[in-house]
Tab-separated table of C-alpha atoms and ligand atoms in Angstrom:
chain	number	residue	atom	x	y	z
A	27	MET	CA	30.140	-28.577	-0.217
A	28	LYS	CA	28.826	-32.058	0.856
A	29	LEU	CA	27.212	-32.432	4.245
A	30	ALA	CA	29.796	-34.901	5.391
A	31	ARG	CA	32.400	-32.096	5.209
A	32	VAL	CA	30.706	-29.889	7.819
A	33	GLY	CA	29.181	-32.662	10.006
A	34	GLU	CA	26.063	-32.450	12.073
A	35	PHE	CA	27.210	-29.741	14.393
A	36	GLY	CA	28.761	-27.653	11.615
A	37	LEU	CA	25.419	-27.817	9.876
A	38	ILE	CA	23.438	-26.892	12.980
A	39	ASP	CA	25.764	-23.864	13.373
A	40	ARG	CA	24.960	-22.771	9.872
A	41	ILE	CA	21.253	-23.313	10.393
A	42	GLN	CA	21.325	-21.286	13.637
A	43	ARG	CA	22.849	-18.365	11.695
A	44	LEU	CA	20.200	-18.662	9.053
A	45	ILE	CA	17.089	-18.367	11.308
A	46	VAL	CA	15.908	-15.746	13.773
A	47	ASP	CA	14.821	-17.183	17.054
A	48	GLU	CA	14.462	-14.041	19.031
A	49	SER	CA	11.100	-12.997	20.307
A	50	PRO	CA	9.911	-11.785	23.683
A	51	ASP	CA	8.252	-15.161	24.510
A	52	VAL	CA	11.399	-17.216	23.555
A	53	VAL	CA	13.587	-17.511	26.663
A	54	LEU	CA	16.013	-19.839	24.909
A	55	GLY	CA	15.926	-20.812	21.211
A	56	ILE	CA	18.260	-23.003	19.279
A	57	GLY	CA	21.420	-24.235	21.037
A	58	ASP	CA	20.202	-26.063	24.129
A	59	ASP	CA	18.630	-29.412	24.899
A	60	ALA	CA	15.155	-27.863	24.485
A	61	ALA	CA	13.654	-24.440	23.658
A	62	VAL	CA	12.273	-22.506	26.576
A	63	LEU	CA	9.063	-20.512	25.925
A	64	HIS	CA	6.898	-18.266	27.862
A	65	PRO	CA	3.296	-19.503	27.893
A	66	GLN	CA	0.674	-16.884	27.085
A	67	LYS	CA	-1.821	-16.201	29.785
A	68	ASP	CA	-5.414	-17.303	29.195
A	69	ARG	CA	-4.772	-18.997	25.910
A	70	LEU	CA	-5.084	-22.601	24.867
A	71	ILE	CA	-2.185	-24.264	23.038
A	72	LEU	CA	-2.557	-25.763	19.625
A	73	PHE	CA	0.080	-28.242	18.728
A	74	THR	CA	0.528	-29.935	15.305
A	75	ILE	CA	2.954	-31.777	13.128
A	76	ASP	CA	3.271	-32.601	9.434
A	77	ALA	CA	6.065	-34.105	7.308
A	78	LEU	CA	7.108	-33.787	3.713
A	79	VAL	CA	8.698	-36.939	2.361
A	80	GLU	CA	10.770	-36.937	-0.804
A	81	GLY	CA	9.089	-39.095	-3.494
A	82	ILE	CA	5.779	-38.947	-1.708
A	83	HIS	CA	5.093	-35.245	-1.105
A	84	PHE	CA	7.727	-33.637	-3.340
A	85	ASN	CA	10.030	-34.271	-6.233
A	86	LEU	CA	13.459	-32.674	-6.243
A	87	ARG	CA	13.453	-32.666	-9.986
A	88	TYR	CA	11.233	-29.517	-9.948
A	89	SER	CA	10.864	-28.485	-6.288
A	90	PRO	CA	13.345	-25.761	-5.331
A	91	PHE	CA	14.896	-26.279	-1.927
A	92	GLU	CA	13.673	-22.819	-0.760
A	93	SER	CA	10.039	-23.663	-1.714
A	94	LEU	CA	10.251	-26.930	0.201
A	95	GLY	CA	11.239	-24.993	3.229
A	96	TRP	CA	8.451	-22.556	2.836
A	97	LYS	CA	5.869	-25.369	2.268
A	98	ALA	CA	7.047	-27.609	5.168
A	99	LEU	CA	6.292	-24.749	7.589
A	100	ALA	CA	3.216	-23.322	5.762
A	101	ILE	CA	1.259	-26.583	5.907
A	102	ASN	CA	1.678	-26.702	9.655
A	103	ILE	CA	0.718	-23.079	9.949
A	104	SER	CA	-2.412	-23.809	7.973
A	105	ASP	CA	-3.490	-26.512	10.498
A	106	ILE	CA	-3.143	-23.901	13.387
A	107	VAL	CA	-5.010	-21.247	11.339
A	108	ALA	CA	-7.797	-23.867	10.566
A	109	MET	CA	-8.349	-24.259	14.299
A	110	GLY	CA	-8.918	-20.549	14.624
A	111	GLY	CA	-5.495	-19.929	16.149
A	112	ILE	CA	-2.312	-18.070	15.417
A	113	PRO	CA	1.030	-19.825	14.993
A	114	ARG	CA	3.805	-19.001	17.546
A	115	HIS	CA	6.725	-21.441	17.387
A	116	GLY	CA	8.151	-24.200	15.277
A	117	VAL	CA	10.637	-26.986	15.307
A	118	VAL	CA	12.154	-28.667	12.265
A	119	SER	CA	13.326	-32.293	12.054
A	120	LEU	CA	15.488	-33.034	9.014
A	121	ALA	CA	16.531	-36.468	7.785
A	122	LEU	CA	18.997	-35.775	4.978
A	123	PRO	CA	20.940	-38.020	2.561
A	124	ALA	CA	24.714	-37.435	2.814
A	125	SER	CA	24.576	-36.611	-0.890
A	126	TRP	CA	22.982	-33.271	-0.167
A	127	LYS	CA	25.054	-30.076	-0.291
A	128	VAL	CA	25.305	-27.720	2.535
A	129	GLU	CA	24.058	-24.970	0.137
A	130	ASP	CA	20.813	-27.039	-0.434
A	131	VAL	CA	20.147	-27.097	3.290
A	132	GLU	CA	20.827	-23.312	3.413
A	133	SER	CA	18.327	-22.790	0.603
A	134	LEU	CA	15.807	-24.844	2.504
A	135	TYR	CA	16.241	-22.658	5.556
A	136	ARG	CA	15.915	-19.501	3.513
A	137	GLY	CA	12.420	-20.743	2.648
A	138	LEU	CA	11.678	-21.717	6.178
A	139	ARG	CA	12.724	-18.390	7.385
A	140	ARG	CA	10.760	-16.440	4.758
A	141	CYS	CA	7.605	-18.385	5.877
A	142	SER	CA	8.514	-17.960	9.485
A	143	GLU	CA	8.719	-14.197	9.014
A	144	ALA	CA	5.587	-13.972	6.950
A	145	TYR	CA	3.425	-15.477	9.579
A	146	ASP	CA	5.363	-14.588	12.644
A	147	CYS	CA	6.132	-18.200	13.613
A	148	VAL	CA	9.493	-18.258	15.426
A	149	LEU	CA	11.704	-21.351	14.763
A	150	VAL	CA	13.171	-22.433	18.087
A	151	GLY	CA	14.872	-25.703	17.377
A	152	GLY	CA	14.947	-29.074	15.578
A	153	ASP	CA	16.815	-32.171	14.915
A	154	THR	CA	19.186	-33.284	12.208
A	155	THR	CA	19.887	-36.910	11.239
A	156	ARG	CA	21.153	-38.714	8.306
A	157	SER	CA	18.934	-40.701	5.993
A	158	LEU	CA	19.840	-43.285	3.335
A	159	ASP	CA	18.791	-41.732	0.070
A	160	ARG	CA	15.711	-39.715	0.588
A	161	CYS	CA	15.000	-36.596	2.483
A	162	CYS	CA	12.221	-36.072	5.004
A	163	ILE	CA	11.326	-32.634	6.392
A	164	SER	CA	9.089	-32.816	9.487
A	165	VAL	CA	7.808	-29.652	11.152
A	166	SER	CA	5.941	-29.167	14.263
A	167	VAL	CA	4.211	-25.926	15.196
A	168	ILE	CA	2.790	-24.578	18.405
A	169	GLY	CA	0.047	-21.990	18.144
A	170	GLU	CA	-2.426	-20.314	20.535
A	171	VAL	CA	-6.074	-19.590	20.565
A	172	GLU	CA	-8.582	-17.904	22.855
A	173	GLU	CA	-10.674	-20.448	24.658
A	174	GLY	CA	-13.932	-19.691	23.060
A	175	ASN	CA	-12.417	-19.273	19.592
A	176	VAL	CA	-11.361	-22.877	18.797
A	177	LYS	CA	-12.818	-23.938	15.447
A	178	SER	CA	-13.002	-27.679	15.195
A	179	ARG	CA	-14.486	-29.950	12.567
A	180	LYS	CA	-17.346	-31.018	14.678
A	181	GLY	CA	-19.218	-27.784	15.336
A	182	ALA	CA	-21.600	-27.709	12.202
A	183	GLN	CA	-25.331	-28.024	12.671
A	184	GLU	CA	-28.193	-28.791	10.276
A	185	GLY	CA	-29.279	-25.937	8.052
A	186	GLU	CA	-25.951	-24.090	8.211
A	187	LEU	CA	-24.216	-22.783	5.146
A	188	LEU	CA	-21.027	-24.377	3.925
A	189	CYS	CA	-18.444	-21.808	2.684
A	190	VAL	CA	-15.082	-21.877	1.060
A	191	THR	CA	-12.341	-19.127	0.917
A	192	GLY	CA	-10.587	-18.393	-2.377
A	193	GLU	CA	-10.685	-20.356	-5.517
A	194	LEU	CA	-10.004	-24.167	-5.894
A	195	GLY	CA	-8.183	-26.347	-8.378
A	196	GLY	CA	-4.964	-24.426	-8.774
A	197	ALA	CA	-2.793	-26.547	-6.596
A	198	ARG	CA	-3.475	-29.760	-8.518
A	199	VAL	CA	-2.983	-27.927	-11.832
A	200	GLY	CA	0.338	-26.661	-10.619
A	201	TRP	CA	1.401	-30.257	-9.649
A	202	GLU	CA	0.322	-31.620	-13.006
A	203	VAL	CA	2.131	-28.848	-14.988
A	204	LEU	CA	5.324	-29.611	-13.009
A	205	GLU	CA	4.948	-33.355	-13.310
A	206	SER	CA	4.345	-33.207	-17.036
A	207	ASP	CA	7.198	-30.702	-17.676
A	208	THR	CA	4.742	-28.371	-19.467
A	209	ASP	CA	5.809	-24.742	-20.066
A	210	ARG	CA	4.967	-23.032	-16.737
A	211	GLY	CA	4.445	-19.690	-18.412
A	212	PRO	CA	0.631	-19.591	-18.626
A	213	PHE	CA	0.137	-21.445	-15.236
A	214	LEU	CA	2.647	-19.735	-13.017
A	215	LYS	CA	-0.014	-18.813	-10.406
A	216	ALA	CA	-0.992	-22.515	-10.088
A	217	VAL	CA	2.609	-23.651	-10.018
A	218	ASN	CA	3.366	-21.145	-7.309
A	219	ARG	CA	0.327	-22.206	-5.357
A	220	PHE	CA	1.581	-25.762	-5.408
A	221	LEU	CA	5.272	-24.966	-4.585
A	222	GLU	CA	4.660	-22.181	-1.999
A	223	PRO	CA	1.114	-22.275	-0.670
A	224	LYS	CA	0.008	-19.062	1.140
A	225	VAL	CA	-1.792	-19.341	4.424
A	226	LYS	CA	-4.828	-17.152	5.041
A	227	LEU	CA	-3.896	-16.312	8.579
A	228	ARG	CA	-4.926	-12.601	8.584
A	229	GLU	CA	-8.049	-13.349	6.520
A	230	VAL	CA	-9.279	-16.166	8.830
A	231	GLN	CA	-8.622	-13.986	11.955
A	232	GLU	CA	-10.675	-11.283	10.360
A	233	LEU	CA	-13.386	-13.768	9.367
A	234	ILE	CA	-13.846	-15.260	12.801
A	235	ALA	CA	-13.835	-11.897	14.518
A	236	GLU	CA	-16.779	-10.751	12.297
A	237	LEU	CA	-18.689	-14.015	11.815
A	238	ASN	CA	-19.681	-16.782	14.085
A	239	VAL	CA	-17.910	-19.676	12.331
A	240	THR	CA	-19.180	-23.035	13.769
A	241	SER	CA	-16.753	-25.448	12.228
A	242	MET	CA	-13.611	-25.170	10.041
A	243	ILE	CA	-11.027	-27.283	8.173
A	244	ASP	CA	-8.311	-26.573	5.852
A	245	ILE	CA	-8.302	-28.067	2.271
A	246	SER	CA	-5.215	-30.258	2.223
A	247	ASP	CA	-6.721	-33.472	0.739
A	248	GLY	CA	-9.387	-32.005	-1.627
A	249	LEU	CA	-12.800	-30.610	-1.138
A	250	ALA	CA	-14.613	-33.952	-1.336
A	251	SER	CA	-12.481	-35.367	1.414
A	252	GLU	CA	-12.701	-32.244	3.710
A	253	VAL	CA	-16.540	-32.023	3.286
A	254	GLY	CA	-16.641	-35.627	4.392
A	255	HIS	CA	-14.643	-34.901	7.510
A	256	ILE	CA	-16.894	-32.015	8.565
A	257	CYS	CA	-20.002	-34.103	7.912
A	258	ARG	CA	-18.763	-37.170	9.590
A	259	GLN	CA	-17.366	-35.369	12.732
A	260	SER	CA	-20.538	-33.127	13.056
A	261	GLY	CA	-22.853	-36.095	12.419
A	262	LEU	CA	-24.448	-34.510	9.376
A	263	GLY	CA	-24.892	-34.796	5.624
A	264	CYS	CA	-24.546	-31.997	3.032
A	265	ILE	CA	-25.628	-30.715	-0.356
A	266	LEU	CA	-22.730	-29.163	-2.344
A	267	TRP	CA	-23.726	-26.756	-5.092
A	268	GLU	CA	-21.081	-27.520	-7.672
A	269	GLU	CA	-21.684	-24.539	-9.895
A	270	LYS	CA	-21.039	-22.215	-6.966
A	271	VAL	CA	-17.558	-23.496	-6.209
A	272	PRO	CA	-15.074	-20.850	-7.287
A	273	VAL	CA	-12.476	-22.110	-9.798
A	274	ALA	CA	-9.245	-20.509	-10.630
A	275	GLU	CA	-9.044	-19.471	-14.320
A	276	GLU	CA	-5.942	-21.464	-14.848
A	277	THR	CA	-7.841	-24.564	-13.745
A	278	VAL	CA	-10.472	-24.119	-16.468
A	279	ILE	CA	-7.862	-23.587	-19.130
A	280	TRP	CA	-5.676	-26.579	-18.035
A	281	ALA	CA	-8.749	-28.951	-17.561
A	282	ASP	CA	-9.860	-28.012	-21.077
A	283	ARG	CA	-6.334	-28.654	-22.518
A	284	ARG	CA	-6.252	-32.102	-20.843
A	285	GLY	CA	-9.772	-33.041	-21.818
A	286	GLU	CA	-10.590	-33.527	-18.057
A	287	SER	CA	-13.724	-32.453	-16.198
A	288	ILE	CA	-13.354	-29.347	-14.121
A	289	SER	CA	-15.177	-31.153	-11.327
A	290	ARG	CA	-12.233	-33.495	-10.850
A	291	TYR	CA	-10.094	-30.472	-9.979
A	292	ILE	CA	-12.761	-28.971	-7.799
A	293	PHE	CA	-13.273	-32.069	-5.759
A	294	THR	CA	-9.888	-33.738	-5.601
A	295	SER	CA	-7.411	-30.856	-5.716
A	296	GLY	CA	-5.482	-31.194	-2.499
A	297	GLU	CA	-2.834	-28.858	-0.913
A	298	GLU	CA	-5.019	-25.860	-1.578
A	299	TYR	CA	-4.862	-24.543	1.972
A	300	GLU	CA	-8.153	-22.668	1.513
A	301	LEU	CA	-10.537	-22.902	4.385
A	302	LEU	CA	-13.847	-24.775	4.422
A	303	PHE	CA	-16.206	-23.594	7.191
A	304	THR	CA	-19.843	-23.373	8.260
A	305	VAL	CA	-21.967	-20.512	9.521
A	306	LYS	CA	-25.649	-20.124	10.577
A	307	LYS	CA	-27.820	-18.600	7.908
A	308	ASN	CA	-29.032	-15.870	10.279
A	309	ASP	CA	-25.536	-14.938	11.322
A	310	TYR	CA	-24.494	-14.743	7.657
A	311	GLU	CA	-27.474	-12.615	6.696
A	312	ARG	CA	-26.967	-10.313	9.658
A	313	TRP	CA	-23.279	-9.971	8.828
A	314	LYS	CA	-23.984	-9.391	5.164
A	315	ALA	CA	-26.416	-6.557	5.901
A	316	THR	CA	-23.727	-4.672	7.820
A	317	GLN	CA	-21.084	-4.990	5.026
A	318	PRO	CA	-20.077	-1.977	2.923
A	319	ILE	CA	-20.677	-2.887	-0.698
A	320	GLN	CA	-17.026	-2.794	-1.692
A	321	LYS	CA	-15.829	-4.816	1.370
A	322	ASP	CA	-16.107	-8.520	1.052
A	323	LEU	CA	-14.138	-11.219	2.838
A	324	ASN	CA	-13.238	-13.451	0.045
A	325	PHE	CA	-15.312	-16.467	0.521
A	326	THR	CA	-18.258	-18.192	-1.293
A	327	ILE	CA	-21.309	-20.165	-0.019
A	328	VAL	CA	-21.076	-23.542	-1.725
A	329	GLY	CA	-23.618	-25.663	0.089
A	330	GLU	CA	-25.813	-26.461	2.980
A	331	MET	CA	-25.588	-28.862	5.904
A	332	VAL	CA	-28.424	-31.374	6.127
A	333	LYS	CA	-29.445	-34.299	8.368
A	334	ARG	CA	-26.950	-37.149	8.319
A	335	ASP	CA	-29.453	-39.647	6.858
A	336	LYS	CA	-29.738	-37.472	3.757
A	337	GLY	CA	-26.021	-38.214	2.977
A	338	ILE	CA	-23.643	-36.133	1.029
A	339	HIS	CA	-24.807	-34.957	-2.416
A	340	VAL	CA	-23.638	-32.679	-5.276
A	341	LYS	CA	-26.146	-30.565	-6.983
A	342	ARG	CA	-25.172	-29.843	-10.624
A	343	GLY	CA	-27.744	-28.230	-12.933
A	344	GLY	CA	-31.089	-29.747	-11.919
A	345	GLU	CA	-29.534	-33.016	-10.860
A	346	ILE	CA	-28.662	-34.194	-7.379
A	347	VAL	CA	-26.057	-36.938	-7.262
A	348	PRO	CA	-24.391	-38.734	-4.346
A	349	LEU	CA	-20.848	-37.560	-4.022
A	350	SER	CA	-19.724	-41.118	-3.679
A	351	SER	CA	-20.927	-41.816	-7.213
A	352	PHE	CA	-18.025	-39.800	-8.457
A	353	GLY	CA	-15.619	-42.205	-6.813
A	354	TRP	CA	-13.797	-39.337	-5.077
A	355	ASP	CA	-14.812	-39.639	-1.583
A	356	HIS	CA	-11.997	-41.123	0.397
A	357	PHE	CA	-14.308	-41.380	3.325
A	358	HIS	CA	-17.000	-43.659	4.628
A	359	GLN	CA	-19.923	-42.353	6.544
B	26	ADP	P1	20.354	-32.948	21.345
B	26	ADP	O1	21.305	-34.088	20.944
B	26	ADP	O2	20.441	-32.524	22.759
B	26	ADP	O3	18.924	-33.192	20.825
B	26	ADP	P2	21.145	-31.606	18.952
B	26	ADP	O4	22.555	-31.642	18.728
B	26	ADP	O5	20.192	-32.451	18.163
B	26	ADP	O6	20.847	-31.663	20.559
B	26	ADP	O7	20.590	-30.056	18.706
B	26	ADP	C1	21.304	-28.914	19.238
B	26	ADP	C2	20.438	-27.679	19.098
B	26	ADP	O8	20.296	-27.421	17.705
B	26	ADP	C3	19.036	-27.873	19.678
B	26	ADP	O9	18.712	-26.657	20.254
B	26	ADP	C4	18.186	-28.168	18.467
B	26	ADP	O10	16.841	-27.800	18.683
B	26	ADP	C5	18.866	-27.415	17.412
B	26	ADP	N1	18.734	-28.117	16.078
B	26	ADP	C6	19.229	-29.343	15.681
B	26	ADP	N2	18.881	-29.556	14.426
B	26	ADP	C7	18.141	-28.455	13.992
B	26	ADP	C8	17.492	-28.203	12.796
B	26	ADP	N3	17.490	-28.983	11.747
B	26	ADP	N4	16.861	-26.944	12.731
B	26	ADP	C9	16.720	-26.175	13.757
B	26	ADP	N5	17.359	-26.412	14.855
B	26	ADP	C10	18.088	-27.572	15.063
B	27	MG	MG1	18.509	-33.902	19.024
């Protein structure tokens, strides 16, 4: 059924039925002029927004509506998590072409709801407008963090270790597989990573409870770019040990098939939503010594922070090359 048949209010009614907005700290959810929330005592509020624009961030040729819903919320939750916080509430603004079907919007909300439940981020409202021929999904999320636990990009210091969670490269592989209409079979993990990124909410909370993380950022624009942000905002340089960066197996296979260097995927794959963070060497050593052999938070040390005037370099084999020489740094020191 076309959107025009149900109209704005008919659609909002359906949306309201599809999402759960009940939670002890939601006094009023969807249905009034604004949501009413109970603030948490002694917590700071984190507040973020991110949009997905058709033709820029997604392509309806291969992106299922449900995955879009998931992703639109997940990318916001990732920003909250990267600040050391936990997500609480979200609002969704939709600009939809009249050609969309009601069922498409319902699928979108099924994805939003799934993500909302997975990370306990309650949807409490939104806005619905018509657009000409492309869709835009904009989500804003409020989260909370204890005062001493905020992890910004500017807390790194000289001599600290640079670490990354998980494995990199997969999201870009997923995007390239979809764009090129390649058989997804062997690359399903990468495709899913691109379509429905998971957020390391629990893992990051565990990490910062155990280890004194000094700065943190999520990898949404690619490792090269995010390293640049931490360096610039902390007033430092860095040496990245390329061989240490963990790479997903599918990335190796795909890069080989395309005759591309793996480095390109390591440094430029965006939308990974892994975390890049720094810790003091002493803190890391102390923490490591107390770890049972089997237990390991899944992260890898990939570099070291150095003085700003030493710049940002990549160490590969015996060579040390400026990151800028790869042409991948979208940043200027
Ligand atoms: P107003 O004109 O006062 O902004 P709306 O008619 O836009 O009110 O919205 C009515 C209610 O429905 C509000 O509570 C709003 O948050 C909610 N709402 C509107 N669009 C959406 C949407 N796309 N997703 C979730 N809630 C929505
Ligand atoms: Mg409104």
